[in-house]
Short mmCIF file of C-alpha atoms and ligand atoms in Angstrom, two decimals:
data_model
loop_
_atom_site.label_atom_id
_atom_site.label_comp_id
_atom_site.label_asym_id
_atom_site.label_seq_id
_atom_site.Cartn_x
_atom_site.Cartn_y
_atom_site.Cartn_z
CA MET A 1 -0.53 0.05 0.13
CA THR A 2 1.07 3.26 -0.72
CA LYS A 3 1.41 6.24 2.07
CA ALA A 4 -1.36 7.97 0.96
CA THR A 5 -3.63 4.67 0.64
CA THR A 6 -2.78 3.93 4.41
CA SER A 7 -3.25 7.90 5.66
CA SER A 8 -6.98 7.46 3.69
CA LEU A 9 -7.54 4.12 5.18
CA VAL A 10 -6.72 4.85 9.10
CA GLY A 11 -8.27 8.11 8.79
CA ASP A 12 -11.33 6.58 8.03
CA LEU A 13 -11.06 4.14 11.10
CA ILE A 14 -10.70 7.03 12.86
CA SER A 15 -13.68 8.88 11.49
CA ARG A 16 -15.43 6.14 13.11
CA GLY A 17 -13.86 5.91 16.37
CA LEU A 18 -12.33 2.82 15.80
CA VAL A 19 -8.74 3.95 15.88
CA GLY A 20 -6.76 7.22 17.66
CA GLU A 21 -3.55 8.93 17.31
CA VAL A 22 -1.51 8.42 20.67
CA GLY A 23 1.42 10.39 19.55
CA MET A 24 4.93 10.35 17.13
CA SER A 25 7.69 7.67 16.37
CA ALA A 26 10.69 8.42 17.69
CA GLY A 27 14.28 7.10 16.76
CA GLN A 28 13.60 7.03 13.41
CA ARG A 29 16.58 7.89 10.66
CA LEU A 30 14.70 9.38 8.01
CA GLY A 31 12.11 11.61 7.11
CA ARG A 32 8.62 12.91 8.97
CA PRO A 33 8.42 11.53 12.30
CA ALA A 34 5.39 8.92 11.92
CA THR A 35 2.23 9.16 13.46
CA LEU A 36 1.55 5.98 16.11
CA VAL A 37 -2.05 4.50 16.41
CA ASP A 38 -3.75 2.51 18.14
CA ILE A 39 -7.31 0.47 18.87
CA ASP A 40 -9.47 2.87 20.22
CA GLY A 41 -13.25 1.43 20.22
CA SER A 42 -14.61 3.52 23.61
CA SER A 43 -17.49 5.19 21.92
CA ILE A 44 -18.62 1.99 20.53
CA ALA A 45 -19.83 -1.21 22.86
CA ALA A 46 -20.51 -4.55 22.52
CA ILE A 47 -22.80 -6.53 25.24
CA GLY A 48 -22.48 -10.42 26.44
CA VAL A 49 -25.66 -11.43 28.61
CA GLU A 50 -25.06 -15.35 30.02
CA LEU A 51 -28.10 -17.98 31.30
CA ASN A 52 -28.92 -19.56 34.19
CA VAL A 53 -31.54 -21.26 35.96
CA GLY A 54 -32.81 -18.08 37.92
CA SER A 55 -30.21 -15.77 37.32
CA MET A 56 -28.10 -14.06 34.39
CA SER A 57 -24.83 -12.56 33.91
CA MET A 58 -24.18 -9.06 31.95
CA VAL A 59 -21.06 -8.29 30.49
CA VAL A 60 -20.50 -4.84 28.47
CA THR A 61 -17.26 -3.90 26.81
CA ASP A 62 -16.39 -1.44 24.51
CA ALA A 63 -14.89 -2.45 21.11
CA ALA A 64 -11.83 -2.84 22.47
CA GLY A 65 -12.58 -5.34 25.09
CA ARG A 66 -11.98 -2.88 27.77
CA VAL A 67 -14.88 -3.76 30.71
CA LEU A 68 -17.71 -1.06 31.37
CA VAL A 69 -20.57 -3.29 32.84
CA ASP A 70 -20.36 -6.37 34.75
CA ARG A 71 -22.90 -7.52 36.82
CA ARG A 72 -25.81 -10.37 38.00
CA ALA A 73 -29.45 -10.27 38.14
CA ALA A 74 -31.45 -13.03 40.02
CA TRP A 75 -34.97 -14.16 39.99
CA GLY A 76 -34.81 -17.54 41.79
CA ARG A 77 -37.53 -20.35 40.50
CA ARG A 78 -39.84 -18.09 39.67
CA ALA A 79 -39.75 -17.56 35.80
CA THR A 80 -38.71 -20.75 33.83
CA THR A 81 -40.43 -20.92 30.53
CA PRO A 82 -38.69 -19.27 27.78
CA THR A 83 -40.97 -16.50 27.66
CA GLY A 84 -40.33 -15.87 31.41
CA VAL A 85 -37.18 -15.80 31.54
CA LEU A 86 -36.67 -13.78 27.90
CA ALA A 87 -38.57 -10.97 29.13
CA LYS A 88 -36.04 -10.59 32.24
CA VAL A 89 -33.21 -10.76 29.85
CA VAL A 90 -35.63 -8.01 27.33
CA SER A 91 -35.56 -5.38 30.80
CA GLU A 92 -32.15 -6.28 32.12
CA ILE A 93 -30.49 -5.26 28.72
CA ARG A 94 -32.86 -2.33 28.34
CA SER A 95 -32.06 -0.78 31.78
CA THR A 96 -28.10 -1.19 30.90
CA LEU A 97 -28.55 0.43 27.74
CA ASP A 98 -30.07 3.52 29.07
CA ALA A 99 -27.51 3.67 32.05
CA LEU A 100 -24.70 3.68 29.39
CA ASP A 101 -22.02 6.20 29.39
CA PRO A 102 -23.32 8.82 27.16
CA HIS A 103 -20.24 8.98 24.73
CA ILE A 104 -21.26 5.16 23.57
CA ARG A 105 -22.87 6.09 20.26
CA GLN A 106 -23.50 2.42 18.90
CA ILE A 107 -23.90 -1.04 19.95
CA ALA A 108 -21.92 -3.43 18.21
CA GLY A 109 -24.17 -6.54 19.45
CA VAL A 110 -25.97 -8.40 22.07
CA THR A 111 -24.50 -12.66 22.37
CA VAL A 112 -26.69 -14.52 24.35
CA ALA A 113 -25.04 -17.53 25.80
CA VAL A 114 -27.08 -20.50 26.93
CA PRO A 115 -25.92 -23.44 28.40
CA GLY A 116 -27.06 -26.26 25.75
CA LEU A 117 -27.22 -27.07 22.52
CA VAL A 118 -27.35 -24.70 19.98
CA ASP A 119 -28.30 -23.56 16.48
CA ALA A 120 -25.73 -20.66 16.30
CA ASP A 121 -27.09 -19.48 12.55
CA ARG A 122 -31.09 -19.36 13.07
CA GLY A 123 -30.84 -18.03 16.67
CA ILE A 124 -32.51 -21.78 17.62
CA VAL A 125 -31.69 -23.56 21.39
CA ARG A 126 -32.03 -27.50 20.56
CA VAL A 127 -31.53 -28.49 23.83
CA ALA A 128 -30.92 -26.45 27.38
CA PRO A 129 -31.31 -29.35 29.68
CA ASN A 130 -31.18 -27.69 33.18
CA PHE A 131 -33.98 -25.23 31.50
CA GLY A 132 -36.07 -27.75 30.17
CA TRP A 133 -35.95 -25.85 26.73
CA ARG A 134 -36.29 -27.59 23.47
CA ASP A 135 -36.24 -25.98 20.12
CA VAL A 136 -36.59 -22.37 21.59
CA PRO A 137 -36.25 -19.42 19.22
CA ILE A 138 -34.66 -17.63 21.19
CA ILE A 139 -33.59 -14.22 18.85
CA GLU A 140 -36.87 -14.36 17.67
CA ILE A 141 -38.33 -13.89 20.80
CA LEU A 142 -35.72 -11.58 21.93
CA GLU A 143 -36.38 -9.68 18.47
CA LYS A 144 -40.17 -9.13 20.34
CA GLY A 145 -38.53 -7.52 23.72
CA LEU A 146 -35.83 -5.53 21.88
CA GLY A 147 -36.40 -4.38 18.54
CA SER A 148 -34.58 -5.14 15.15
CA GLU A 149 -31.98 -2.38 15.99
CA LEU A 150 -29.71 -4.24 18.53
CA HIS A 151 -27.45 -7.24 16.40
CA LEU A 152 -28.27 -9.60 18.24
CA LEU A 153 -26.44 -13.22 18.23
CA LEU A 154 -26.69 -17.00 20.28
CA ASP A 155 -23.86 -19.21 21.43
CA ASN A 156 -23.42 -21.83 23.66
CA GLU A 157 -21.72 -20.20 26.86
CA ALA A 158 -18.42 -22.75 27.32
CA ASN A 159 -17.78 -21.51 23.58
CA LEU A 160 -18.22 -18.36 24.43
CA GLY A 161 -16.10 -18.89 28.16
CA ALA A 162 -13.33 -20.80 25.95
CA LEU A 163 -13.30 -17.75 23.85
CA ALA A 164 -12.71 -15.43 27.02
CA GLU A 165 -10.24 -17.35 28.42
CA TYR A 166 -8.27 -17.93 24.42
CA ARG A 167 -8.50 -14.01 24.15
CA ARG A 168 -8.57 -12.53 28.33
CA GLY A 169 -7.41 -15.11 30.47
CA ALA A 170 -4.20 -16.06 32.21
CA SER A 171 -4.13 -18.65 28.36
CA THR A 172 -4.34 -15.63 26.40
CA GLY A 173 -3.02 -16.93 22.74
CA VAL A 174 -2.90 -20.36 23.64
CA ASP A 175 -3.45 -21.98 20.01
CA ASP A 176 -4.98 -25.14 21.43
CA LEU A 177 -7.21 -25.43 25.13
CA VAL A 178 -9.86 -26.84 26.32
CA TYR A 179 -12.14 -24.93 28.73
CA VAL A 180 -14.04 -27.33 31.40
CA LEU A 181 -17.10 -25.07 32.98
CA ALA A 182 -19.09 -27.59 35.93
CA GLU A 183 -22.04 -25.65 37.45
CA SER A 184 -24.98 -27.64 37.20
CA GLY A 185 -24.34 -29.41 34.31
CA VAL A 186 -20.52 -29.82 33.02
CA GLY A 187 -20.14 -27.91 29.44
CA GLY A 188 -16.95 -27.58 27.38
CA GLY A 189 -15.22 -25.14 24.77
CA VAL A 190 -12.30 -26.03 22.57
CA VAL A 191 -10.06 -24.04 21.06
CA MET A 192 -8.02 -25.35 18.11
CA ASP A 193 -5.50 -23.95 16.34
CA GLY A 194 -6.76 -20.39 17.59
CA LYS A 195 -10.61 -20.99 16.91
CA VAL A 196 -13.53 -22.37 19.03
CA PHE A 197 -13.81 -26.18 17.30
CA ARG A 198 -17.89 -26.45 17.03
CA GLY A 199 -18.20 -29.69 15.04
CA SER A 200 -20.13 -30.37 11.35
CA SER A 201 -23.33 -29.18 12.83
CA GLY A 202 -22.31 -26.66 15.79
CA TYR A 203 -23.21 -29.25 19.11
CA ALA A 204 -18.93 -30.23 19.72
CA GLY A 205 -18.01 -29.72 23.25
CA GLU A 206 -20.57 -31.43 25.20
CA ILE A 207 -18.03 -33.28 27.05
CA GLY A 208 -20.08 -33.36 30.41
CA HIS A 209 -22.31 -36.21 28.71
CA MET A 210 -19.16 -38.38 27.77
CA THR A 211 -19.99 -41.78 29.61
CA ILE A 212 -17.37 -42.32 31.72
CA LYS A 213 -19.68 -44.52 34.29
CA TYR A 214 -21.95 -47.20 32.09
CA ASP A 215 -23.36 -48.08 35.04
CA GLY A 216 -23.97 -45.02 36.50
CA ILE A 217 -26.94 -43.01 37.70
CA VAL A 218 -29.10 -41.30 35.14
CA CYS A 219 -28.01 -38.24 33.73
CA GLY A 220 -30.15 -34.76 33.07
CA CYS A 221 -29.85 -35.73 29.36
CA GLY A 222 -31.65 -38.81 29.97
CA SER A 223 -28.15 -41.38 29.71
CA ARG A 224 -26.72 -42.74 32.09
CA GLY A 225 -22.92 -42.46 33.79
CA CYS A 226 -21.81 -38.97 31.76
CA TRP A 227 -19.42 -37.32 33.47
CA GLU A 228 -21.86 -34.48 34.88
CA THR A 229 -23.21 -37.20 37.07
CA VAL A 230 -19.78 -37.63 38.57
CA VAL A 231 -18.10 -34.25 38.97
CA GLY A 232 -21.23 -31.65 38.13
CA LEU A 233 -22.44 -29.28 41.26
CA ALA A 234 -24.66 -31.86 42.48
CA ALA A 235 -22.68 -35.09 42.58
CA VAL A 236 -20.05 -32.79 44.61
CA LEU A 237 -22.86 -31.81 47.39
CA ARG A 238 -23.98 -35.43 47.58
CA SER A 239 -20.74 -36.96 48.65
CA ALA A 240 -19.26 -34.02 49.66
CA VAL A 241 -22.27 -32.63 52.13
CA PRO A 242 -24.27 -35.23 51.99
CA ASP A 243 -27.17 -34.49 54.97
CA LEU A 244 -27.93 -31.09 52.71
CA ALA A 245 -27.80 -32.25 49.67
CA GLU A 246 -30.75 -33.02 48.79
CA ASP A 247 -32.41 -29.42 50.22
CA LEU A 248 -29.19 -27.58 48.77
CA ILE A 249 -29.86 -29.24 45.03
CA VAL A 250 -33.27 -27.82 44.40
CA ASP A 251 -32.95 -25.10 46.39
CA GLY A 252 -33.44 -22.24 43.22
CA ARG A 253 -32.76 -19.15 46.12
CA LEU A 254 -29.00 -20.01 45.93
CA SER A 255 -26.59 -19.86 42.81
CA PRO A 256 -24.69 -21.76 42.40
CA GLU A 257 -21.59 -20.58 43.86
CA GLU A 258 -23.87 -19.76 47.20
CA LYS A 259 -24.24 -23.78 46.88
CA ILE A 260 -20.44 -24.74 46.14
CA ALA A 261 -19.55 -21.95 49.17
CA VAL A 262 -21.03 -24.69 51.45
CA VAL A 263 -18.58 -27.36 50.26
CA THR A 264 -15.48 -24.94 50.88
CA ASP A 265 -16.64 -24.04 54.08
CA ARG A 266 -16.86 -27.47 55.08
CA LEU A 267 -13.11 -28.17 53.29
CA GLU A 268 -11.56 -25.24 55.22
CA ARG A 269 -12.70 -26.68 58.98
CA HIS A 270 -10.91 -30.08 57.16
CA ASP A 271 -14.41 -31.61 57.71
CA PRO A 272 -13.73 -35.61 56.65
CA VAL A 273 -16.14 -36.55 55.10
CA ALA A 274 -16.21 -33.42 52.58
CA LEU A 275 -12.04 -33.97 52.29
CA ALA A 276 -12.57 -37.84 51.70
CA ALA A 277 -14.99 -37.04 49.05
CA MET A 278 -12.76 -34.69 47.29
CA ALA A 279 -9.89 -37.37 46.72
CA GLU A 280 -12.75 -39.46 44.58
CA ILE A 281 -14.23 -35.78 43.28
CA GLY A 282 -10.20 -35.35 41.82
CA GLU A 283 -10.15 -38.55 40.58
CA TRP A 284 -13.55 -38.50 38.13
CA MET A 285 -12.39 -35.05 37.24
CA GLY A 286 -8.82 -36.69 36.02
CA LEU A 287 -10.66 -39.36 33.97
CA GLY A 288 -12.19 -37.17 32.29
CA PHE A 289 -9.17 -34.98 31.82
CA ALA A 290 -7.40 -38.16 30.52
CA ASN A 291 -9.97 -38.48 27.71
CA LEU A 292 -9.72 -34.90 26.79
CA ALA A 293 -5.90 -35.01 26.93
CA ASP A 294 -6.44 -37.98 24.80
CA ILE A 295 -8.71 -36.70 22.21
CA PHE A 296 -7.32 -33.03 21.46
CA ASN A 297 -3.71 -32.89 22.73
CA PRO A 298 -4.49 -29.45 24.32
CA GLU A 299 -1.75 -27.40 25.67
CA VAL A 300 -3.94 -26.47 28.79
CA ILE A 301 -7.02 -27.73 30.29
CA VAL A 302 -8.79 -24.45 31.94
CA VAL A 303 -11.46 -25.28 34.94
CA ALA A 304 -14.52 -22.65 35.88
CA GLY A 305 -17.00 -22.82 38.20
CA VAL A 306 -17.33 -25.53 40.32
CA PRO A 307 -13.86 -27.35 40.40
CA ALA A 308 -12.18 -23.65 40.48
CA SER A 309 -13.83 -23.58 43.45
CA LEU A 310 -12.28 -27.01 44.56
CA ALA A 311 -8.83 -26.32 42.95
CA PRO A 312 -7.14 -26.02 46.10
CA TRP A 313 -8.60 -29.83 47.43
CA THR A 314 -9.00 -31.74 43.58
CA LEU A 315 -6.65 -30.31 41.46
CA ALA A 316 -3.15 -32.20 42.28
CA ILE A 317 -5.27 -35.03 42.21
CA ALA A 318 -7.12 -34.56 39.50
CA HIS A 319 -3.93 -33.85 37.75
CA GLU A 320 -2.15 -37.02 38.47
CA SER A 321 -4.79 -39.04 37.39
CA MET A 322 -5.26 -37.68 34.04
CA VAL A 323 -1.31 -38.31 33.56
CA THR A 324 -2.34 -42.11 34.73
CA HIS A 325 -5.15 -42.66 32.28
CA ALA A 326 -3.50 -40.62 29.49
CA VAL A 327 -1.71 -42.87 27.13
CA ALA A 328 0.43 -40.00 25.84
CA PRO A 329 3.65 -39.47 28.32
CA ASN A 330 2.55 -37.15 31.22
CA ALA A 331 -0.86 -36.43 29.31
CA GLY A 332 1.29 -34.65 26.75
CA GLY A 333 2.22 -31.84 28.57
CA CYS A 334 -1.15 -30.85 29.03
CA ARG A 335 -1.23 -28.09 32.19
CA LEU A 336 -4.25 -28.12 34.50
CA GLU A 337 -5.45 -24.13 35.23
CA VAL A 338 -7.90 -22.19 37.26
CA SER A 339 -10.21 -19.68 34.74
CA SER A 340 -9.06 -16.45 35.92
CA PHE A 341 -13.26 -15.34 35.13
CA GLY A 342 -15.47 -17.39 38.08
CA PHE A 343 -19.02 -18.05 37.07
CA SER A 344 -19.41 -15.27 34.11
CA ALA A 345 -16.83 -16.07 31.26
CA GLY A 346 -19.48 -16.93 28.96
CA ALA A 347 -20.61 -13.51 29.43
CA LEU A 348 -17.17 -11.69 28.74
CA GLY A 349 -16.54 -14.06 25.58
CA GLY A 350 -20.43 -12.97 24.52
CA ALA A 351 -19.50 -9.18 24.22
CA LEU A 352 -16.36 -10.60 22.86
CA LEU A 353 -17.88 -12.00 19.77
CA ALA A 354 -20.00 -9.32 19.26
CA ALA A 355 -17.56 -6.41 19.48
CA GLU A 356 -15.42 -8.70 16.91
CA ARG A 357 -18.38 -7.90 14.48
CA VAL A 358 -16.81 -4.17 13.98
CA VAL A 359 -13.34 -5.76 13.71
CA ASP A 360 -14.26 -7.96 11.12
CA ASP A 361 -16.45 -5.38 9.79
CA PRO A 362 -15.26 -1.67 10.67
CA LEU A 363 -18.31 -0.60 8.13
CA LEU A 364 -20.70 -1.16 10.86
CA VAL A 365 -19.96 2.01 12.34
CA ALA A 366 -21.09 5.14 11.20
CA ALA A 367 -18.41 8.34 10.96
CA VAL A 368 -18.67 11.11 13.04
CA SER A 369 -19.32 14.15 10.70
ZN1 LIG B 401 -25.99 -36.51 30.40
#
């Protein structure tokens, strides 16, 4: 490109607020000093919404990925039907938009993250077992409430969690990673060669439903002995706090974080039942990680949610179990790491995905006259 073309393109990006001048270059021997530019994007926002049973997380970033809003709203079990839940989501998005800094002049998009099988292209949730949803046209319902000016996207929450880890987490830039999110269910997102791996129908990454105990208990998906039934929240509660487990499992007022806090509280007080349970949970985790290491040969497996909270008591056991069961020497060098984002990585990944639309096509942003 000629200097004139470069100047004209950069000038266009500046007029759209996507890059800004940040000073002059030093140390150049010939010609005029060059103007340095950097990504700006502070006037464009992107929204990620992560749906959980009875609550949602919302993250708003600007187009450069800086977090502007990070919050959570809970409504317990009062709304479980798609229309009931999505009405809450619409009102939360509306109040967030109203409260945004007036400096924000455009919304790049809104991504909704759902735990379950999604048809991202058609905007339909195929199966979300924890919600009891089947074939719900989420994007169509949200458009009715929000209008069609906002660009709405749908994706699986663990795919978006994996994207957040890859773009902003401790494993930023690790091209081959598996993200494991365990809350009520267990989901996974796989980044291979720097891209989220989706499979032929977009359903890849349902690692919580790999059968790991063929004569195990019945899973929420209808199968038996899925990994989720031995390392998910209910399994942890049943083995670590058996006296409280059944009440905690059905309690719709408490979030997964609050439920797992009951376990970590006992662990911190050296409760022998809880500690013994961790040895078994760690072993089951490691067995699943060994399968993942053998199939994907990731550099890192990032754990989020329940296994992140239990990491001090389970991760070393899980690593040993993974290395024992994987065929590759030392499980292919796979490391286990704890997510940097707690329980809302899906919402952050959603905002990053929506912001990417502007990176892919800067013409989506209007120039300021
Ligand atoms: Zn299952």
